[in-house]
JSON list of N, CA and C in Angstrom, two decimals:
[
{"chain": "A", "resi": 137, "resn": "UNK", "atom": "N", "xyz": [20.23, 5.53, -20.08]},
{"chain": "A", "resi": 137, "resn": "UNK", "atom": "CA", "xyz": [19.65, 4.62, -20.06]},
{"chain": "A", "resi": 137, "resn": "UNK", "atom": "C", "xyz": [19.14, 4.20, -18.84]},
{"chain": "A", "resi": 138, "resn": "UNK", "atom": "N", "xyz": [20.03, 4.42, -17.89]},
{"chain": "A", "resi": 138, "resn": "UNK", "atom": "CA", "xyz": [20.34, 4.13, -15.86]},
{"chain": "A", "resi": 138, "resn": "UNK", "atom": "C", "xyz": [19.54, 5.49, -15.54]},
{"chain": "A", "resi": 139, "resn": "UNK", "atom": "N", "xyz": [19.43, 6.35, -16.36]},
{"chain": "A", "resi": 139, "resn": "UNK", "atom": "CA", "xyz": [18.76, 7.24, -15.63]},
{"chain": "A", "resi": 139, "resn": "UNK", "atom": "C", "xyz": [17.10, 7.46, -15.81]},
{"chain": "A", "resi": 140, "resn": "UNK", "atom": "N", "xyz": [17.47, 6.82, -16.78]},
{"chain": "A", "resi": 140, "resn": "UNK", "atom": "CA", "xyz": [15.64, 6.57, -17.06]},
{"chain": "A", "resi": 140, "resn": "UNK", "atom": "C", "xyz": [15.21, 5.43, -16.16]},
{"chain": "A", "resi": 141, "resn": "UNK", "atom": "N", "xyz": [15.41, 4.22, -16.13]},
{"chain": "A", "resi": 141, "resn": "UNK", "atom": "CA", "xyz": [15.23, 3.22, -15.08]},
{"chain": "A", "resi": 141, "resn": "UNK", "atom": "C", "xyz": [15.13, 4.03, -13.78]},
{"chain": "A", "resi": 142, "resn": "UNK", "atom": "N", "xyz": [16.16, 4.54, -13.20]},
{"chain": "A", "resi": 142, "resn": "UNK", "atom": "CA", "xyz": [16.09, 5.18, -12.02]},
{"chain": "A", "resi": 142, "resn": "UNK", "atom": "C", "xyz": [15.25, 6.19, -12.06]},
{"chain": "A", "resi": 143, "resn": "UNK", "atom": "N", "xyz": [14.71, 7.20, -12.91]},
{"chain": "A", "resi": 143, "resn": "UNK", "atom": "CA", "xyz": [13.94, 8.19, -12.87]},
{"chain": "A", "resi": 143, "resn": "UNK", "atom": "C", "xyz": [12.34, 7.30, -12.98]},
{"chain": "A", "resi": 144, "resn": "UNK", "atom": "N", "xyz": [11.99, 6.19, -13.29]},
{"chain": "A", "resi": 144, "resn": "UNK", "atom": "CA", "xyz": [10.87, 5.08, -13.37]},
{"chain": "A", "resi": 144, "resn": "UNK", "atom": "C", "xyz": [10.99, 4.82, -12.08]},
{"chain": "A", "resi": 145, "resn": "UNK", "atom": "N", "xyz": [11.26, 4.12, -11.20]},
{"chain": "A", "resi": 145, "resn": "UNK", "atom": "CA", "xyz": [11.54, 3.55, -9.63]},
{"chain": "A", "resi": 145, "resn": "UNK", "atom": "C", "xyz": [11.13, 4.62, -9.42]},
{"chain": "A", "resi": 146, "resn": "UNK", "atom": "N", "xyz": [11.81, 5.50, -9.46]},
{"chain": "A", "resi": 146, "resn": "UNK", "atom": "CA", "xyz": [11.07, 6.83, -7.97]},
{"chain": "A", "resi": 146, "resn": "UNK", "atom": "C", "xyz": [9.64, 7.10, -8.60]},
{"chain": "A", "resi": 147, "resn": "UNK", "atom": "N", "xyz": [9.64, 7.11, -9.09]},
{"chain": "A", "resi": 147, "resn": "UNK", "atom": "CA", "xyz": [8.15, 7.88, -9.92]},
{"chain": "A", "resi": 147, "resn": "UNK", "atom": "C", "xyz": [7.11, 6.59, -8.81]},
{"chain": "A", "resi": 148, "resn": "UNK", "atom": "N", "xyz": [7.41, 5.20, -9.34]},
{"chain": "A", "resi": 148, "resn": "UNK", "atom": "CA", "xyz": [6.60, 4.23, -8.72]},
{"chain": "A", "resi": 148, "resn": "UNK", "atom": "C", "xyz": [6.96, 4.05, -7.17]},
{"chain": "A", "resi": 149, "resn": "UNK", "atom": "N", "xyz": [7.85, 4.31, -6.43]},
{"chain": "A", "resi": 149, "resn": "UNK", "atom": "CA", "xyz": [7.95, 4.66, -5.59]},
{"chain": "A", "resi": 149, "resn": "UNK", "atom": "C", "xyz": [7.15, 5.42, -4.84]},
{"chain": "A", "resi": 150, "resn": "UNK", "atom": "N", "xyz": [6.88, 6.75, -5.64]},
{"chain": "A", "resi": 150, "resn": "UNK", "atom": "CA", "xyz": [6.57, 7.94, -5.21]},
{"chain": "A", "resi": 150, "resn": "UNK", "atom": "C", "xyz": [4.58, 7.78, -5.41]},
{"chain": "A", "resi": 151, "resn": "UNK", "atom": "N", "xyz": [4.32, 7.22, -6.47]},
{"chain": "A", "resi": 151, "resn": "UNK", "atom": "CA", "xyz": [3.07, 6.58, -6.38]},
{"chain": "A", "resi": 151, "resn": "UNK", "atom": "C", "xyz": [2.73, 5.92, -5.14]},
{"chain": "A", "resi": 152, "resn": "UNK", "atom": "N", "xyz": [3.51, 4.80, -4.87]},
{"chain": "A", "resi": 152, "resn": "UNK", "atom": "CA", "xyz": [2.98, 3.60, -3.21]},
{"chain": "A", "resi": 152, "resn": "UNK", "atom": "C", "xyz": [3.08, 4.38, -2.45]},
{"chain": "A", "resi": 153, "resn": "UNK", "atom": "N", "xyz": [3.75, 5.77, -2.62]},
{"chain": "A", "resi": 153, "resn": "UNK", "atom": "CA", "xyz": [3.94, 5.94, -0.83]},
{"chain": "A", "resi": 153, "resn": "UNK", "atom": "C", "xyz": [2.53, 7.54, -0.95]},
{"chain": "A", "resi": 154, "resn": "UNK", "atom": "N", "xyz": [2.07, 7.81, -2.36]},
{"chain": "A", "resi": 154, "resn": "UNK", "atom": "CA", "xyz": [1.01, 8.47, -2.45]},
{"chain": "A", "resi": 154, "resn": "UNK", "atom": "C", "xyz": [-0.23, 7.83, -1.72]},
{"chain": "A", "resi": 155, "resn": "UNK", "atom": "N", "xyz": [-0.22, 6.55, -2.27]},
{"chain": "A", "resi": 155, "resn": "UNK", "atom": "CA", "xyz": [-1.30, 5.95, -2.12]},
{"chain": "A", "resi": 155, "resn": "UNK", "atom": "C", "xyz": [-1.41, 5.37, -0.86]},
{"chain": "A", "resi": 156, "resn": "UNK", "atom": "N", "xyz": [-0.50, 5.50, 0.17]},
{"chain": "A", "resi": 156, "resn": "UNK", "atom": "CA", "xyz": [-0.62, 4.66, 1.35]},
{"chain": "A", "resi": 156, "resn": "UNK", "atom": "C", "xyz": [-0.64, 6.16, 1.91]},
{"chain": "A", "resi": 157, "resn": "UNK", "atom": "N", "xyz": [-0.61, 7.11, 1.63]},
{"chain": "A", "resi": 157, "resn": "UNK", "atom": "CA", "xyz": [-1.07, 8.32, 2.50]},
{"chain": "A", "resi": 157, "resn": "UNK", "atom": "C", "xyz": [-2.12, 9.00, 2.08]},
{"chain": "A", "resi": 158, "resn": "UNK", "atom": "N", "xyz": [-2.78, 8.34, 0.54]},
{"chain": "A", "resi": 158, "resn": "UNK", "atom": "CA", "xyz": [-4.23, 8.31, 0.73]},
{"chain": "A", "resi": 158, "resn": "UNK", "atom": "C", "xyz": [-4.94, 7.78, 1.49]},
{"chain": "A", "resi": 159, "resn": "UNK", "atom": "N", "xyz": [-4.92, 6.16, 1.25]},
{"chain": "A", "resi": 159, "resn": "UNK", "atom": "CA", "xyz": [-5.24, 5.14, 2.46]},
{"chain": "A", "resi": 159, "resn": "UNK", "atom": "C", "xyz": [-5.59, 5.75, 4.04]},
{"chain": "A", "resi": 160, "resn": "UNK", "atom": "N", "xyz": [-4.42, 6.29, 4.54]},
{"chain": "A", "resi": 160, "resn": "UNK", "atom": "CA", "xyz": [-4.40, 6.65, 5.68]},
{"chain": "A", "resi": 160, "resn": "UNK", "atom": "C", "xyz": [-5.02, 7.96, 6.11]},
{"chain": "A", "resi": 161, "resn": "UNK", "atom": "N", "xyz": [-5.28, 8.75, 4.78]},
{"chain": "A", "resi": 161, "resn": "UNK", "atom": "CA", "xyz": [-6.28, 9.89, 5.65]},
{"chain": "A", "resi": 161, "resn": "UNK", "atom": "C", "xyz": [-7.79, 9.67, 5.17]},
{"chain": "A", "resi": 162, "resn": "UNK", "atom": "N", "xyz": [-8.12, 8.85, 4.52]},
{"chain": "A", "resi": 162, "resn": "UNK", "atom": "CA", "xyz": [-9.70, 8.48, 3.88]},
{"chain": "A", "resi": 162, "resn": "UNK", "atom": "C", "xyz": [-10.05, 7.35, 4.47]},
{"chain": "A", "resi": 163, "resn": "UNK", "atom": "N", "xyz": [-9.36, 6.68, 5.47]},
{"chain": "A", "resi": 163, "resn": "UNK", "atom": "CA", "xyz": [-9.43, 6.21, 5.98]},
{"chain": "A", "resi": 163, "resn": "UNK", "atom": "C", "xyz": [-9.68, 6.04, 8.32]},
{"chain": "A", "resi": 164, "resn": "UNK", "atom": "N", "xyz": [-10.60, 5.21, 8.38]},
{"chain": "A", "resi": 164, "resn": "UNK", "atom": "CA", "xyz": [-10.23, 5.17, 10.13]},
{"chain": "A", "resi": 164, "resn": "UNK", "atom": "C", "xyz": [-9.50, 4.38, 10.48]},
{"chain": "A", "resi": 165, "resn": "UNK", "atom": "N", "xyz": [-9.40, 4.58, 12.06]},
{"chain": "A", "resi": 165, "resn": "UNK", "atom": "CA", "xyz": [-8.24, 3.34, 12.32]},
{"chain": "A", "resi": 165, "resn": "UNK", "atom": "C", "xyz": [-8.96, 1.58, 12.14]},
{"chain": "A", "resi": 166, "resn": "UNK", "atom": "N", "xyz": [-10.26, 1.98, 12.88]},
{"chain": "A", "resi": 166, "resn": "UNK", "atom": "CA", "xyz": [-10.58, 0.28, 12.82]},
{"chain": "A", "resi": 166, "resn": "UNK", "atom": "C", "xyz": [-10.93, 0.56, 11.35]},
{"chain": "A", "resi": 167, "resn": "UNK", "atom": "N", "xyz": [-11.47, 0.78, 10.68]},
{"chain": "A", "resi": 167, "resn": "UNK", "atom": "CA", "xyz": [-11.33, -0.25, 9.14]},
{"chain": "A", "resi": 167, "resn": "UNK", "atom": "C", "xyz": [-9.99, -0.78, 8.45]},
{"chain": "A", "resi": 168, "resn": "UNK", "atom": "N", "xyz": [-9.15, -0.02, 8.73]},
{"chain": "A", "resi": 168, "resn": "UNK", "atom": "CA", "xyz": [-7.68, -0.05, 8.30]},
{"chain": "A", "resi": 168, "resn": "UNK", "atom": "C", "xyz": [-7.42, -1.16, 8.99]},
{"chain": "A", "resi": 169, "resn": "UNK", "atom": "N", "xyz": [-7.27, -1.63, 10.73]},
{"chain": "A", "resi": 169, "resn": "UNK", "atom": "CA", "xyz": [-7.39, -3.08, 11.60]},
{"chain": "A", "resi": 169, "resn": "UNK", "atom": "C", "xyz": [-8.09, -3.66, 10.86]},
{"chain": "A", "resi": 170, "resn": "UNK", "atom": "N", "xyz": [-9.53, -4.38, 10.50]},
{"chain": "A", "resi": 170, "resn": "UNK", "atom": "CA", "xyz": [-9.99, -5.07, 9.85]},
{"chain": "A", "resi": 170, "resn": "UNK", "atom": "C", "xyz": [-9.31, -5.50, 8.42]},
{"chain": "A", "resi": 171, "resn": "UNK", "atom": "N", "xyz": [-8.99, -4.85, 7.95]},
{"chain": "A", "resi": 171, "resn": "UNK", "atom": "CA", "xyz": [-8.18, -5.11, 6.16]},
{"chain": "A", "resi": 171, "resn": "UNK", "atom": "C", "xyz": [-6.90, -5.29, 6.54]},
{"chain": "A", "resi": 172, "resn": "UNK", "atom": "N", "xyz": [-6.61, -5.10, 7.91]},
{"chain": "A", "resi": 172, "resn": "UNK", "atom": "CA", "xyz": [-5.22, -5.57, 7.46]},
{"chain": "A", "resi": 172, "resn": "UNK", "atom": "C", "xyz": [-5.11, -7.21, 8.52]},
{"chain": "A", "resi": 173, "resn": "UNK", "atom": "N", "xyz": [-6.43, -7.58, 9.24]},
{"chain": "A", "resi": 173, "resn": "UNK", "atom": "CA", "xyz": [-6.69, -9.09, 9.89]},
{"chain": "A", "resi": 173, "resn": "UNK", "atom": "C", "xyz": [-7.33, -9.45, 9.28]},
{"chain": "A", "resi": 174, "resn": "UNK", "atom": "N", "xyz": [-7.56, -9.65, 7.58]},
{"chain": "A", "resi": 174, "resn": "UNK", "atom": "CA", "xyz": [-7.91, -10.61, 6.03]},
{"chain": "A", "resi": 174, "resn": "UNK", "atom": "C", "xyz": [-7.22, -11.33, 6.32]},
{"chain": "A", "resi": 175, "resn": "UNK", "atom": "N", "xyz": [-5.83, -11.84, 5.70]},
{"chain": "A", "resi": 175, "resn": "UNK", "atom": "CA", "xyz": [-4.95, -12.75, 5.90]},
{"chain": "A", "resi": 175, "resn": "UNK", "atom": "C", "xyz": [-5.44, -13.69, 7.40]},
{"chain": "A", "resi": 176, "resn": "UNK", "atom": "N", "xyz": [-5.19, -13.17, 8.41]},
{"chain": "A", "resi": 176, "resn": "UNK", "atom": "CA", "xyz": [-4.60, -13.95, 9.36]},
{"chain": "A", "resi": 176, "resn": "UNK", "atom": "C", "xyz": [-5.98, -14.81, 9.78]},
{"chain": "A", "resi": 177, "resn": "UNK", "atom": "N", "xyz": [-7.15, -14.40, 9.66]},
{"chain": "A", "resi": 177, "resn": "UNK", "atom": "CA", "xyz": [-8.85, -14.58, 10.09]},
{"chain": "A", "resi": 177, "resn": "UNK", "atom": "C", "xyz": [-9.20, -15.87, 8.58]},
{"chain": "A", "resi": 178, "resn": "UNK", "atom": "N", "xyz": [-8.45, -15.56, 7.99]},
{"chain": "A", "resi": 178, "resn": "UNK", "atom": "CA", "xyz": [-8.57, -16.16, 6.80]},
{"chain": "A", "resi": 178, "resn": "UNK", "atom": "C", "xyz": [-8.42, -17.70, 6.70]},
{"chain": "A", "resi": 179, "resn": "UNK", "atom": "N", "xyz": [-7.36, -18.27, 7.27]},
{"chain": "A", "resi": 179, "resn": "UNK", "atom": "CA", "xyz": [-6.80, -19.89, 7.37]},
{"chain": "A", "resi": 179, "resn": "UNK", "atom": "C", "xyz": [-7.16, -20.85, 7.75]},
{"chain": "A", "resi": 180, "resn": "UNK", "atom": "N", "xyz": [-7.91, -20.47, 8.88]},
{"chain": "A", "resi": 180, "resn": "UNK", "atom": "CA", "xyz": [-8.63, -21.43, 9.50]},
{"chain": "A", "resi": 180, "resn": "UNK", "atom": "C", "xyz": [-10.06, -22.06, 8.74]},
{"chain": "A", "resi": 181, "resn": "UNK", "atom": "N", "xyz": [-10.66, -21.23, 7.89]},
{"chain": "A", "resi": 181, "resn": "UNK", "atom": "CA", "xyz": [-11.56, -21.44, 7.37]},
{"chain": "A", "resi": 181, "resn": "UNK", "atom": "C", "xyz": [-11.41, -22.37, 6.29]},
{"chain": "A", "resi": 182, "resn": "UNK", "atom": "N", "xyz": [-10.16, -22.84, 5.41]},
{"chain": "A", "resi": 182, "resn": "UNK", "atom": "CA", "xyz": [-10.28, -23.47, 4.34]},
{"chain": "A", "resi": 182, "resn": "UNK", "atom": "C", "xyz": [-9.62, -24.43, 4.49]},
{"chain": "A", "resi": 183, "resn": "UNK", "atom": "N", "xyz": [-8.96, -24.79, 5.32]},
{"chain": "A", "resi": 183, "resn": "UNK", "atom": "CA", "xyz": [-8.64, -25.81, 5.57]},
{"chain": "A", "resi": 183, "resn": "UNK", "atom": "C", "xyz": [-8.66, -26.69, 6.66]}
]
């Protein structure tokens, strides 16, 4: 059972790593920076 959980965790980590690599390869630097600023720029508008 422990090995089953370990393999499942490794598959999830591999998937997340693949998503990060895919986003980095498919996007340019400006669009990644713009997306990263969304939570920071949103604070002043709601309150």
